[in-house]
Amino acid sequence: MTALPTAFDALPASFTELYGASPDACFAAPGRVNLIGEHTDYNEGFVLPFAIDRAAGVGLRIRPEGSGRLLRVASTRGGPVVEAELDSLETRSVAPWARYVAGVFWALEQRGFTLPGSDILVDSTVPIGAGLSSSAALECAVAFGLNEQLGLGLSREELVLVCQSAENDFVGAPTGILDQSASLLSTPDHALFLDCRTRQGRQVALPLAAAGLVMLVIDTRVSHAHDSGGYKELVAACTRGAKELGVKALRDVGIERLAEAEGTLAPEIYRRVKHIVTENQRVLRTVELLESRGPAAIGDLLVASHASMRDDFGISSVELDLAVDTAMAAGAIGARMTGGGFGGSAIALVAASRAAEVSAAVLAAFAAAGYIAPEIFSVVPGPGARHL
C-alpha cells in the first residue's frame, strides 16, 4: 500500500477499531469543481469539470465466506453502523447518507455481479452540500475499490455508468455523468472536456499555479441536494423544451434556433432552454481559450455563465450572487456559482497575489449582509480515483 495522504492517515486504525479487523485496502476518489457547463450534462451537452484535492476515502474489507451477504457501512463522523442485506437491498431500507454506498452495490449487481458482504468505513474532506460532488466522490471511491479488490475488470468509463446508475436509480437523483466522470477520469493540472452524449472526453491543460492563478471556492454553507424537487423540476423543464422543439436533447438546439424557441415555448421553459444552449457554447469557447491563451483568458465566460444561471436557469441564490459580485469587485478575473445550484459554492479565478484580498472582501460582505460566514479555500486540479 502506498503512503496515505495526511487526511486519511487514521482511516486504517479507525476501521480496525470499529470492525475488529484491518481493512483489505483503502481507496479515495475526489470531489470536483465544474469550471463551466452547468446542467448541460443531462441534456447531452458539454462540460468542463476538474477533480479537486479534497476527496472521499473508504476502508474496505470483504467479509469472510459463510458470514452472509451483509453490507455494513459507517462514517468516521460517528453515528451507528448501517446494515443492509445485499439479497434484499432497497432504497428505503438504508439510511439516506449510506444510500450512495449501497447504491453502488445495487448497480453492480444489476450488471450481473454477485458481490460478497463487505464492511466499509467512510471518511471525507469534501464539504457536504457545497456543490462539490461529495456524493459522487463517495460512490466512485466505493466502486473503484470494489472493482480493484474483487477484480471485476471494469474500466473507469464503465464505473462512471455504474455510479450514475447508483445515483439515478437507487438514490433517486436524476443527474448526468459530469460528477462521476470528473471523479474517475481526471488528471492533475487538467480539466476534463466531456461530451455527455458520446461520453468521449479529453484532458485540457489547466495550469493554474504556473499561470500565477488561484481557484478559490466560496462555500456559502447554504446546503443543496440533487434529489430535491427543484433539481427534478429543471430536468423536467429541459425534457419538455426538447420535446416541443422536436429534438432528442437540448444539445441539438443551436444558437440560431433561440429566436424560434422564444416564439413557441412558454417563457419559463424558454429561459431554461436558452441557458443550456448558450452554456454549451460557453464550454466550447472556454476550451478554445484555454488551449490558445491559457486560464487567465476565460474570466468573462465564467461571469456570463453565472448571469445565465441566475437569470435564465434560476438556480442561483442571494448568497451566491453576493459571492460572485464581491469577488469580481475585489479584482477576481472571473467568478460563477458551480454545481447544481440552490445553494452550494461559487468559484473565483484570482491572481495568486490577490487571493487574500478577494477572500477578505467576500467575508466582509457576508458579515455586512448578516449571512453565515462562508468557508473559503483554494483547490488545485488533481487526480481521479485511486488506491491509497
mmCIF file of C-alpha atoms in Angstrom:
data_model
loop_
_atom_site.group_PDB
_atom_site.id
_atom_site.type_symbol
_atom_site.label_atom_id
_atom_site.label_comp_id
_atom_site.label_asym_id
_atom_site.label_seq_id
_atom_site.Cartn_x
_atom_site.Cartn_y
_atom_site.Cartn_z
ATOM 1 C CA MET A 1 0.000 0.000 0.000
ATOM 2 C CA THR A 2 1.324 3.436 -0.905
ATOM 3 C CA ALA A 3 1.586 6.148 1.698
ATOM 4 C CA LEU A 4 -1.785 7.529 2.728
ATOM 5 C CA PRO A 5 -2.433 11.239 2.249
ATOM 6 C CA THR A 6 -2.410 13.022 5.588
ATOM 7 C CA ALA A 7 -6.193 13.466 5.528
ATOM 8 C CA PHE A 8 -6.701 9.686 5.612
ATOM 9 C CA ASP A 9 -3.780 8.613 7.809
ATOM 10 C CA ALA A 10 -6.113 7.473 10.586
ATOM 11 C CA LEU A 11 -8.553 5.563 8.359
ATOM 12 C CA PRO A 12 -6.988 2.056 8.710
ATOM 13 C CA ALA A 13 -6.738 2.321 12.501
ATOM 14 C CA SER A 14 -10.278 3.692 12.782
ATOM 15 C CA PHE A 15 -11.550 0.833 10.626
ATOM 16 C CA THR A 16 -9.795 -1.752 12.799
ATOM 17 C CA GLU A 17 -11.136 -0.207 15.981
ATOM 18 C CA LEU A 18 -14.696 -0.251 14.646
ATOM 19 C CA TYR A 19 -14.830 -3.625 12.906
ATOM 20 C CA GLY A 20 -12.218 -5.610 14.852
ATOM 21 C CA ALA A 21 -10.139 -6.365 11.747
ATOM 22 C CA SER A 22 -7.943 -4.394 9.377
ATOM 23 C CA PRO A 23 -9.309 -3.192 6.031
ATOM 24 C CA ASP A 24 -8.222 -5.173 2.997
ATOM 25 C CA ALA A 25 -7.403 -1.861 1.315
ATOM 26 C CA CYS A 26 -8.240 1.839 1.320
ATOM 27 C CA PHE A 27 -9.314 3.919 -1.650
ATOM 28 C CA ALA A 28 -10.103 7.555 -2.402
ATOM 29 C CA ALA A 29 -11.992 9.491 -5.063
ATOM 30 C CA PRO A 30 -12.090 13.275 -5.351
ATOM 31 C CA GLY A 31 -14.838 15.819 -5.358
ATOM 32 C CA ARG A 32 -14.920 18.227 -8.265
ATOM 33 C CA VAL A 33 -15.295 21.820 -9.308
ATOM 34 C CA ASN A 34 -17.197 22.340 -12.515
ATOM 35 C CA LEU A 35 -15.247 25.054 -14.271
ATOM 36 C CA ILE A 36 -18.107 25.667 -16.696
ATOM 37 C CA GLY A 37 -21.006 23.741 -18.225
ATOM 38 C CA GLU A 38 -23.825 23.634 -15.673
ATOM 39 C CA HIS A 39 -26.851 21.358 -16.119
ATOM 40 C CA THR A 40 -25.709 20.595 -19.655
ATOM 41 C CA ASP A 41 -24.745 17.012 -18.795
ATOM 42 C CA TYR A 42 -28.238 15.523 -18.634
ATOM 43 C CA ASN A 43 -29.048 17.480 -21.800
ATOM 44 C CA GLU A 44 -26.320 15.517 -23.636
ATOM 45 C CA GLY A 45 -24.144 18.614 -23.902
ATOM 46 C CA PHE A 46 -20.613 19.637 -22.965
ATOM 47 C CA VAL A 47 -18.996 20.067 -19.548
ATOM 48 C CA LEU A 48 -15.567 21.039 -18.241
ATOM 49 C CA PRO A 49 -15.015 19.882 -14.640
ATOM 50 C CA PHE A 50 -11.814 19.096 -12.783
ATOM 51 C CA ALA A 51 -11.103 16.918 -9.776
ATOM 52 C CA ILE A 52 -10.051 18.786 -6.634
ATOM 53 C CA ASP A 53 -7.641 17.991 -3.837
ATOM 54 C CA ARG A 54 -10.479 17.057 -1.476
ATOM 55 C CA ALA A 55 -11.764 13.509 -1.546
ATOM 56 C CA ALA A 56 -13.859 10.738 -0.051
ATOM 57 C CA GLY A 57 -11.813 7.925 1.449
ATOM 58 C CA VAL A 58 -13.090 4.429 2.182
ATOM 59 C CA GLY A 59 -11.665 1.499 4.050
ATOM 60 C CA LEU A 60 -12.948 -1.770 2.555
ATOM 61 C CA ARG A 61 -12.971 -5.301 3.921
ATOM 62 C CA ILE A 62 -14.585 -8.248 2.166
ATOM 63 C CA ARG A 63 -16.432 -10.220 4.817
ATOM 64 C CA PRO A 64 -15.401 -13.876 5.295
ATOM 65 C CA GLU A 65 -17.246 -16.610 3.452
ATOM 66 C CA GLY A 66 -20.089 -18.022 5.488
ATOM 67 C CA SER A 67 -20.877 -14.691 7.154
ATOM 68 C CA GLY A 68 -23.693 -13.914 4.720
ATOM 69 C CA ARG A 69 -24.106 -11.115 2.211
ATOM 70 C CA LEU A 70 -24.310 -8.351 4.769
ATOM 71 C CA LEU A 71 -23.186 -4.822 3.936
ATOM 72 C CA ARG A 72 -22.058 -2.731 6.892
ATOM 73 C CA VAL A 73 -21.329 0.958 6.399
ATOM 74 C CA ALA A 74 -20.129 3.505 8.942
ATOM 75 C CA SER A 75 -18.686 7.013 8.947
ATOM 76 C CA THR A 76 -15.729 8.437 10.821
ATOM 77 C CA ARG A 77 -18.059 11.304 11.709
ATOM 78 C CA GLY A 78 -19.899 8.990 14.080
ATOM 79 C CA GLY A 79 -23.374 7.544 14.200
ATOM 80 C CA PRO A 80 -24.500 3.918 14.111
ATOM 81 C CA VAL A 81 -23.248 1.306 11.696
ATOM 82 C CA VAL A 82 -25.769 0.952 8.859
ATOM 83 C CA GLU A 83 -26.524 -2.649 7.933
ATOM 84 C CA ALA A 84 -28.216 -3.900 4.759
ATOM 85 C CA GLU A 85 -28.717 -7.367 3.319
ATOM 86 C CA LEU A 86 -27.495 -7.482 -0.266
ATOM 87 C CA ASP A 87 -30.095 -10.154 -1.079
ATOM 88 C CA SER A 88 -32.914 -7.699 -0.322
ATOM 89 C CA LEU A 89 -31.383 -4.289 -0.953
ATOM 90 C CA GLU A 90 -33.939 -1.476 -1.184
ATOM 91 C CA THR A 91 -33.515 2.274 -1.044
ATOM 92 C CA ARG A 92 -35.966 2.796 1.810
ATOM 93 C CA SER A 93 -34.187 0.241 3.985
ATOM 94 C CA VAL A 94 -30.917 2.209 4.011
ATOM 95 C CA ALA A 95 -30.161 5.460 5.834
ATOM 96 C CA PRO A 96 -30.041 8.373 3.341
ATOM 97 C CA TRP A 97 -26.316 9.081 3.563
ATOM 98 C CA ALA A 98 -25.437 5.383 3.174
ATOM 99 C CA ARG A 99 -27.555 5.015 0.024
ATOM 100 C CA TYR A 100 -24.646 6.309 -2.058
ATOM 101 C CA VAL A 101 -22.630 3.292 -0.888
ATOM 102 C CA ALA A 102 -25.439 0.743 -1.056
ATOM 103 C CA GLY A 103 -26.444 2.077 -4.472
ATOM 104 C CA VAL A 104 -23.062 1.110 -5.912
ATOM 105 C CA PHE A 105 -23.514 -2.474 -4.701
ATOM 106 C CA TRP A 106 -27.031 -2.480 -6.154
ATOM 107 C CA ALA A 107 -25.876 -1.075 -9.514
ATOM 108 C CA LEU A 108 -23.086 -3.639 -9.815
ATOM 109 C CA GLU A 109 -25.497 -6.446 -9.071
ATOM 110 C CA GLN A 110 -27.831 -5.112 -11.745
ATOM 111 C CA ARG A 111 -24.940 -5.700 -14.156
ATOM 112 C CA GLY A 112 -24.708 -9.345 -13.228
ATOM 113 C CA PHE A 113 -22.101 -9.302 -10.475
ATOM 114 C CA THR A 114 -22.813 -11.205 -7.262
ATOM 115 C CA LEU A 115 -20.959 -9.312 -4.574
ATOM 116 C CA PRO A 116 -19.856 -10.602 -1.181
ATOM 117 C CA GLY A 117 -20.771 -8.958 2.082
ATOM 118 C CA SER A 118 -18.473 -6.075 2.941
ATOM 119 C CA ASP A 119 -17.505 -3.741 5.756
ATOM 120 C CA ILE A 120 -16.921 -0.125 4.751
ATOM 121 C CA LEU A 121 -15.774 2.899 6.724
ATOM 122 C CA VAL A 122 -16.202 6.304 5.085
ATOM 123 C CA ASP A 123 -14.184 9.453 5.638
ATOM 124 C CA SER A 124 -14.313 12.626 3.547
ATOM 125 C CA THR A 125 -12.717 16.025 3.170
ATOM 126 C CA VAL A 126 -15.310 17.180 0.609
ATOM 127 C CA PRO A 127 -17.817 19.568 2.240
ATOM 128 C CA ILE A 128 -21.313 18.066 2.167
ATOM 129 C CA GLY A 129 -23.947 20.102 0.346
ATOM 130 C CA ALA A 130 -21.376 22.524 -1.066
ATOM 131 C CA GLY A 131 -21.931 21.654 -4.724
ATOM 132 C CA LEU A 132 -18.560 19.884 -4.929
ATOM 133 C CA SER A 133 -19.936 16.374 -5.505
ATOM 134 C CA SER A 134 -19.361 14.793 -2.123
ATOM 135 C CA SER A 135 -21.900 12.109 -3.067
ATOM 136 C CA ALA A 136 -20.216 11.235 -6.379
ATOM 137 C CA ALA A 137 -16.835 11.120 -4.643
ATOM 138 C CA LEU A 138 -18.203 8.530 -2.220
ATOM 139 C CA GLU A 139 -19.816 6.470 -4.971
ATOM 140 C CA CYS A 140 -16.645 6.486 -7.031
ATOM 141 C CA ALA A 141 -14.381 5.559 -4.121
ATOM 142 C CA VAL A 142 -16.589 2.550 -3.350
ATOM 143 C CA ALA A 143 -16.969 1.481 -6.989
ATOM 144 C CA PHE A 144 -13.270 1.862 -7.711
ATOM 145 C CA GLY A 145 -12.414 -0.069 -4.558
ATOM 146 C CA LEU A 146 -14.781 -2.948 -5.270
ATOM 147 C CA ASN A 147 -13.557 -3.154 -8.856
ATOM 148 C CA GLU A 148 -9.937 -3.312 -7.716
ATOM 149 C CA GLN A 149 -10.404 -5.619 -4.752
ATOM 150 C CA LEU A 150 -12.746 -8.107 -6.432
ATOM 151 C CA GLY A 151 -11.117 -7.981 -9.876
ATOM 152 C CA LEU A 152 -14.360 -7.102 -11.647
ATOM 153 C CA GLY A 153 -12.481 -5.926 -14.724
ATOM 154 C CA LEU A 154 -14.496 -2.754 -15.343
ATOM 155 C CA SER A 155 -12.881 0.259 -16.977
ATOM 156 C CA ARG A 156 -13.075 3.680 -15.356
ATOM 157 C CA GLU A 157 -15.551 4.695 -18.067
ATOM 158 C CA GLU A 158 -17.774 1.742 -17.148
ATOM 159 C CA LEU A 159 -17.521 2.648 -13.479
ATOM 160 C CA VAL A 160 -18.852 6.114 -14.358
ATOM 161 C CA LEU A 161 -22.075 4.482 -15.576
ATOM 162 C CA VAL A 162 -22.242 2.219 -12.525
ATOM 163 C CA CYS A 163 -22.053 5.238 -10.230
ATOM 164 C CA GLN A 164 -24.537 7.221 -12.304
ATOM 165 C CA SER A 165 -26.990 4.315 -12.031
ATOM 166 C CA ALA A 166 -26.464 4.220 -8.271
ATOM 167 C CA GLU A 167 -27.365 7.900 -8.027
ATOM 168 C CA ASN A 168 -30.189 7.881 -10.599
ATOM 169 C CA ASP A 169 -31.870 4.551 -9.981
ATOM 170 C CA PHE A 170 -31.145 3.804 -6.329
ATOM 171 C CA VAL A 171 -30.757 7.184 -4.625
ATOM 172 C CA GLY A 172 -33.255 8.830 -6.977
ATOM 173 C CA ALA A 173 -31.293 11.895 -8.135
ATOM 174 C CA PRO A 174 -31.644 12.482 -11.914
ATOM 175 C CA THR A 175 -28.055 13.570 -12.563
ATOM 176 C CA GLY A 176 -25.917 13.169 -15.667
ATOM 177 C CA ILE A 177 -22.379 11.802 -15.843
ATOM 178 C CA LEU A 178 -20.469 15.002 -15.052
ATOM 179 C CA ASP A 179 -19.658 14.359 -11.399
ATOM 180 C CA GLN A 180 -18.707 10.711 -11.685
ATOM 181 C CA SER A 181 -16.618 11.347 -14.802
ATOM 182 C CA ALA A 182 -14.638 14.073 -13.066
ATOM 183 C CA SER A 183 -14.052 11.874 -10.023
ATOM 184 C CA LEU A 184 -12.883 8.855 -12.005
ATOM 185 C CA LEU A 185 -11.239 10.246 -15.145
ATOM 186 C CA SER A 186 -9.424 13.437 -14.122
ATOM 187 C CA THR A 187 -5.666 14.008 -14.212
ATOM 188 C CA PRO A 188 -3.553 16.577 -12.319
ATOM 189 C CA ASP A 189 -3.391 20.131 -13.686
ATOM 190 C CA HIS A 190 -6.087 19.418 -16.275
ATOM 191 C CA ALA A 191 -9.822 19.884 -16.720
ATOM 192 C CA LEU A 192 -11.898 17.156 -18.343
ATOM 193 C CA PHE A 193 -13.639 18.266 -21.541
ATOM 194 C CA LEU A 194 -16.514 15.821 -21.799
ATOM 195 C CA ASP A 195 -19.123 15.265 -24.477
ATOM 196 C CA CYS A 196 -22.002 13.862 -22.451
ATOM 197 C CA ARG A 197 -23.719 12.336 -25.486
ATOM 198 C CA THR A 198 -20.807 10.289 -26.780
ATOM 199 C CA ARG A 199 -19.163 10.041 -23.337
ATOM 200 C CA GLN A 200 -15.893 10.873 -25.047
ATOM 201 C CA GLY A 201 -13.546 13.103 -23.133
ATOM 202 C CA ARG A 202 -10.106 14.599 -23.324
ATOM 203 C CA GLN A 203 -7.831 16.403 -20.942
ATOM 204 C CA VAL A 204 -7.407 20.170 -21.317
ATOM 205 C CA ALA A 205 -4.435 21.763 -19.595
ATOM 206 C CA LEU A 206 -5.403 23.966 -16.646
ATOM 207 C CA PRO A 207 -2.031 25.126 -15.273
ATOM 208 C CA LEU A 208 -3.285 27.471 -12.576
ATOM 209 C CA ALA A 209 -0.120 27.636 -10.472
ATOM 210 C CA ALA A 210 2.135 28.049 -13.499
ATOM 211 C CA ALA A 211 -0.055 30.951 -14.647
ATOM 212 C CA GLY A 212 0.156 32.621 -11.242
ATOM 213 C CA LEU A 213 -3.534 31.946 -10.549
ATOM 214 C CA VAL A 214 -5.566 30.502 -7.702
ATOM 215 C CA MET A 215 -9.038 28.970 -7.861
ATOM 216 C CA LEU A 216 -10.965 29.944 -4.756
ATOM 217 C CA VAL A 217 -14.020 28.012 -3.665
ATOM 218 C CA ILE A 218 -16.525 30.076 -1.695
ATOM 219 C CA ASP A 219 -18.771 27.636 0.132
ATOM 220 C CA THR A 220 -21.816 29.666 1.133
ATOM 221 C CA ARG A 221 -22.785 26.908 3.591
ATOM 222 C CA VAL A 222 -26.286 27.005 2.182
ATOM 223 C CA SER A 223 -26.755 23.313 1.547
ATOM 224 C CA HIS A 224 -28.250 21.857 -1.611
ATOM 225 C CA ALA A 225 -29.277 18.353 -2.712
ATOM 226 C CA HIS A 226 -29.652 16.769 -6.154
ATOM 227 C CA ASP A 227 -32.611 14.675 -5.113
ATOM 228 C CA SER A 228 -34.636 17.779 -4.217
ATOM 229 C CA GLY A 229 -37.733 18.875 -6.070
ATOM 230 C CA GLY A 230 -36.081 21.945 -7.620
ATOM 231 C CA TYR A 231 -33.464 19.900 -9.447
ATOM 232 C CA LYS A 232 -36.053 17.454 -10.768
ATOM 233 C CA GLU A 233 -38.235 20.331 -11.996
ATOM 234 C CA LEU A 234 -35.326 21.680 -14.035
ATOM 235 C CA VAL A 235 -34.715 18.282 -15.607
ATOM 236 C CA ALA A 236 -38.415 18.101 -16.481
ATOM 237 C CA ALA A 237 -38.370 21.615 -17.997
ATOM 238 C CA CYS A 238 -35.414 20.723 -20.207
ATOM 239 C CA THR A 239 -37.071 17.493 -21.298
ATOM 240 C CA ARG A 240 -40.231 19.390 -22.181
ATOM 241 C CA GLY A 241 -38.293 22.017 -24.110
ATOM 242 C CA ALA A 242 -36.509 19.375 -26.179
ATOM 243 C CA LYS A 243 -39.766 17.590 -26.919
ATOM 244 C CA GLU A 244 -41.556 20.756 -28.010
ATOM 245 C CA LEU A 245 -38.638 21.698 -30.250
ATOM 246 C CA GLY A 246 -38.608 18.237 -31.781
ATOM 247 C CA VAL A 247 -35.062 17.265 -30.796
ATOM 248 C CA LYS A 248 -33.607 14.333 -28.893
ATOM 249 C CA ALA A 249 -31.947 16.631 -26.360
ATOM 250 C CA LEU A 250 -31.232 20.338 -25.961
ATOM 251 C CA ARG A 251 -27.705 19.599 -27.154
ATOM 252 C CA ASP A 252 -29.261 19.593 -30.636
ATOM 253 C CA VAL A 253 -30.574 23.166 -30.413
ATOM 254 C CA GLY A 254 -28.184 25.727 -31.883
ATOM 255 C CA ILE A 255 -27.958 29.435 -31.131
ATOM 256 C CA GLU A 256 -29.764 30.175 -34.383
ATOM 257 C CA ARG A 257 -32.918 28.427 -33.111
ATOM 258 C CA LEU A 258 -33.290 30.511 -29.966
ATOM 259 C CA ALA A 259 -35.424 33.155 -31.678
ATOM 260 C CA GLU A 260 -37.770 30.443 -32.906
ATOM 261 C CA ALA A 261 -37.830 28.839 -29.467
ATOM 262 C CA GLU A 262 -38.733 32.118 -27.794
ATOM 263 C CA GLY A 263 -41.785 32.383 -30.017
ATOM 264 C CA THR A 264 -43.042 28.854 -29.403
ATOM 265 C CA LEU A 265 -42.135 27.892 -25.844
ATOM 266 C CA ALA A 266 -43.658 29.053 -22.577
ATOM 267 C CA PRO A 267 -41.472 31.845 -21.125
ATOM 268 C CA GLU A 268 -40.081 29.782 -18.249
ATOM 269 C CA ILE A 269 -39.289 26.820 -20.478
ATOM 270 C CA TYR A 270 -37.630 29.139 -22.995
ATOM 271 C CA ARG A 271 -35.332 30.601 -20.337
ATOM 272 C CA ARG A 272 -34.235 27.103 -19.278
ATOM 273 C CA VAL A 273 -33.575 26.189 -22.911
ATOM 274 C CA LYS A 274 -31.683 29.430 -23.508
ATOM 275 C CA HIS A 275 -29.309 28.688 -20.641
ATOM 276 C CA ILE A 276 -28.494 25.201 -21.900
ATOM 277 C CA VAL A 277 -27.927 26.348 -25.483
ATOM 278 C CA THR A 278 -25.714 29.283 -24.545
ATOM 279 C CA GLU A 279 -23.878 27.335 -21.827
ATOM 280 C CA ASN A 280 -22.832 24.690 -24.328
ATOM 281 C CA GLN A 281 -21.339 27.434 -26.475
ATOM 282 C CA ARG A 282 -19.505 28.872 -23.467
ATOM 283 C CA VAL A 283 -17.947 25.487 -22.703
ATOM 284 C CA LEU A 284 -16.647 25.158 -26.263
ATOM 285 C CA ARG A 285 -15.264 28.691 -26.214
ATOM 286 C CA THR A 286 -13.618 28.126 -22.820
ATOM 287 C CA VAL A 287 -11.783 25.090 -24.188
ATOM 288 C CA GLU A 288 -10.621 27.155 -27.174
ATOM 289 C CA LEU A 289 -9.274 29.902 -24.934
ATOM 290 C CA LEU A 290 -7.573 27.533 -22.505
ATOM 291 C CA GLU A 291 -5.754 25.877 -25.365
ATOM 292 C CA SER A 292 -4.823 29.085 -27.173
ATOM 293 C CA ARG A 293 -4.305 31.677 -24.442
ATOM 294 C CA GLY A 294 -4.429 29.962 -21.061
ATOM 295 C CA PRO A 295 -6.666 30.218 -17.978
ATOM 296 C CA ALA A 296 -6.315 33.976 -17.478
ATOM 297 C CA ALA A 297 -8.390 34.474 -20.651
ATOM 298 C CA ILE A 298 -11.603 32.758 -19.506
ATOM 299 C CA GLY A 299 -12.857 35.236 -16.907
ATOM 300 C CA ASP A 300 -15.609 36.833 -18.983
ATOM 301 C CA LEU A 301 -17.063 33.410 -19.819
ATOM 302 C CA LEU A 302 -17.275 32.488 -16.140
ATOM 303 C CA VAL A 303 -19.143 35.726 -15.408
ATOM 304 C CA ALA A 304 -21.518 35.206 -18.342
ATOM 305 C CA SER A 305 -22.203 31.656 -17.172
ATOM 306 C CA HIS A 306 -23.193 32.909 -13.738
ATOM 307 C CA ALA A 307 -25.523 35.529 -15.195
ATOM 308 C CA SER A 308 -27.209 32.828 -17.274
ATOM 309 C CA MET A 309 -27.671 30.557 -14.281
ATOM 310 C CA ARG A 310 -29.057 33.438 -12.255
ATOM 311 C CA ASP A 311 -31.357 34.998 -14.841
ATOM 312 C CA ASP A 312 -32.308 32.150 -17.200
ATOM 313 C CA PHE A 313 -31.939 28.914 -15.263
ATOM 314 C CA GLY A 314 -32.996 30.290 -11.892
ATOM 315 C CA ILE A 315 -30.580 28.289 -9.737
ATOM 316 C CA SER A 316 -28.502 30.976 -8.035
ATOM 317 C CA SER A 317 -29.175 32.476 -4.606
ATOM 318 C CA VAL A 318 -28.604 35.794 -2.895
ATOM 319 C CA GLU A 319 -25.545 34.338 -1.176
ATOM 320 C CA LEU A 320 -24.054 33.029 -4.419
ATOM 321 C CA ASP A 321 -24.731 36.314 -6.206
ATOM 322 C CA LEU A 322 -23.069 38.240 -3.387
ATOM 323 C CA ALA A 323 -20.029 35.954 -3.501
ATOM 324 C CA VAL A 324 -19.632 36.394 -7.265
ATOM 325 C CA ASP A 325 -20.281 40.138 -7.335
ATOM 326 C CA THR A 326 -17.957 40.820 -4.401
ATOM 327 C CA ALA A 327 -15.162 38.669 -5.773
ATOM 328 C CA MET A 328 -15.326 40.481 -9.098
ATOM 329 C CA ALA A 329 -15.389 43.907 -7.453
ATOM 330 C CA ALA A 330 -12.329 42.916 -5.407
ATOM 331 C CA GLY A 331 -10.329 42.020 -8.501
ATOM 332 C CA ALA A 332 -11.140 38.426 -9.467
ATOM 333 C CA ILE A 333 -10.531 37.525 -13.115
ATOM 334 C CA GLY A 334 -13.812 35.622 -13.262
ATOM 335 C CA ALA A 335 -16.367 34.093 -10.912
ATOM 336 C CA ARG A 336 -19.501 31.964 -11.064
ATOM 337 C CA MET A 337 -21.580 29.625 -8.998
ATOM 338 C CA THR A 338 -20.661 25.982 -9.507
ATOM 339 C CA GLY A 339 -22.651 22.796 -9.098
ATOM 340 C CA GLY A 340 -26.348 22.093 -9.182
ATOM 341 C CA GLY A 341 -27.393 25.370 -7.590
ATOM 342 C CA PHE A 342 -29.973 26.261 -4.911
ATOM 343 C CA GLY A 343 -27.053 26.913 -2.579
ATOM 344 C CA GLY A 344 -23.587 25.420 -2.519
ATOM 345 C CA SER A 345 -20.462 27.156 -3.738
ATOM 346 C CA ALA A 346 -19.127 29.809 -6.056
ATOM 347 C CA ILE A 347 -15.672 29.782 -7.600
ATOM 348 C CA ALA A 348 -13.413 32.744 -8.228
ATOM 349 C CA LEU A 349 -10.399 32.707 -10.532
ATOM 350 C CA VAL A 350 -7.921 35.082 -8.948
ATOM 351 C CA ALA A 351 -4.320 36.165 -9.376
ATOM 352 C CA ALA A 352 -2.385 34.488 -6.571
ATOM 353 C CA SER A 353 -1.229 37.885 -5.312
ATOM 354 C CA ARG A 354 -4.858 38.960 -4.771
ATOM 355 C CA ALA A 355 -6.339 35.798 -3.274
ATOM 356 C CA ALA A 356 -6.191 37.046 0.324
ATOM 357 C CA GLU A 357 -7.718 40.390 -0.675
ATOM 358 C CA VAL A 358 -10.620 38.750 -2.519
ATOM 359 C CA SER A 359 -11.252 36.331 0.356
ATOM 360 C CA ALA A 360 -11.316 39.152 2.897
ATOM 361 C CA ALA A 361 -13.735 41.168 0.782
ATOM 362 C CA VAL A 362 -16.156 38.256 0.482
ATOM 363 C CA LEU A 363 -16.034 37.548 4.224
ATOM 364 C CA ALA A 364 -16.697 41.219 4.972
ATOM 365 C CA ALA A 365 -19.606 41.373 2.521
ATOM 366 C CA PHE A 366 -21.261 38.306 4.045
ATOM 367 C CA ALA A 367 -20.852 39.720 7.540
ATOM 368 C CA ALA A 368 -22.353 43.042 6.475
ATOM 369 C CA ALA A 369 -25.335 41.248 4.927
ATOM 370 C CA GLY A 370 -25.900 39.171 8.065
ATOM 371 C CA TYR A 371 -25.235 35.861 6.305
ATOM 372 C CA ILE A 372 -23.426 32.871 7.752
ATOM 373 C CA ALA A 373 -19.695 33.247 7.185
ATOM 374 C CA PRO A 374 -18.678 31.265 4.102
ATOM 375 C CA GLU A 375 -15.799 28.822 4.080
ATOM 376 C CA ILE A 376 -13.216 29.951 1.530
ATOM 377 C CA PHE A 377 -10.385 27.731 0.346
ATOM 378 C CA SER A 378 -8.308 27.155 -2.753
ATOM 379 C CA VAL A 379 -8.334 23.993 -4.869
ATOM 380 C CA VAL A 380 -5.985 22.595 -7.478
ATOM 381 C CA PRO A 381 -6.828 20.189 -10.321
ATOM 382 C CA GLY A 382 -5.940 16.722 -9.061
ATOM 383 C CA PRO A 383 -6.093 13.031 -9.995
ATOM 384 C CA GLY A 384 -9.116 10.780 -10.189
ATOM 385 C CA ALA A 385 -9.968 7.760 -8.020
ATOM 386 C CA ARG A 386 -7.001 5.843 -6.706
ATOM 387 C CA HIS A 387 -5.714 3.160 -4.376
ATOM 388 C CA LEU A 388 -4.320 4.594 -1.149
#
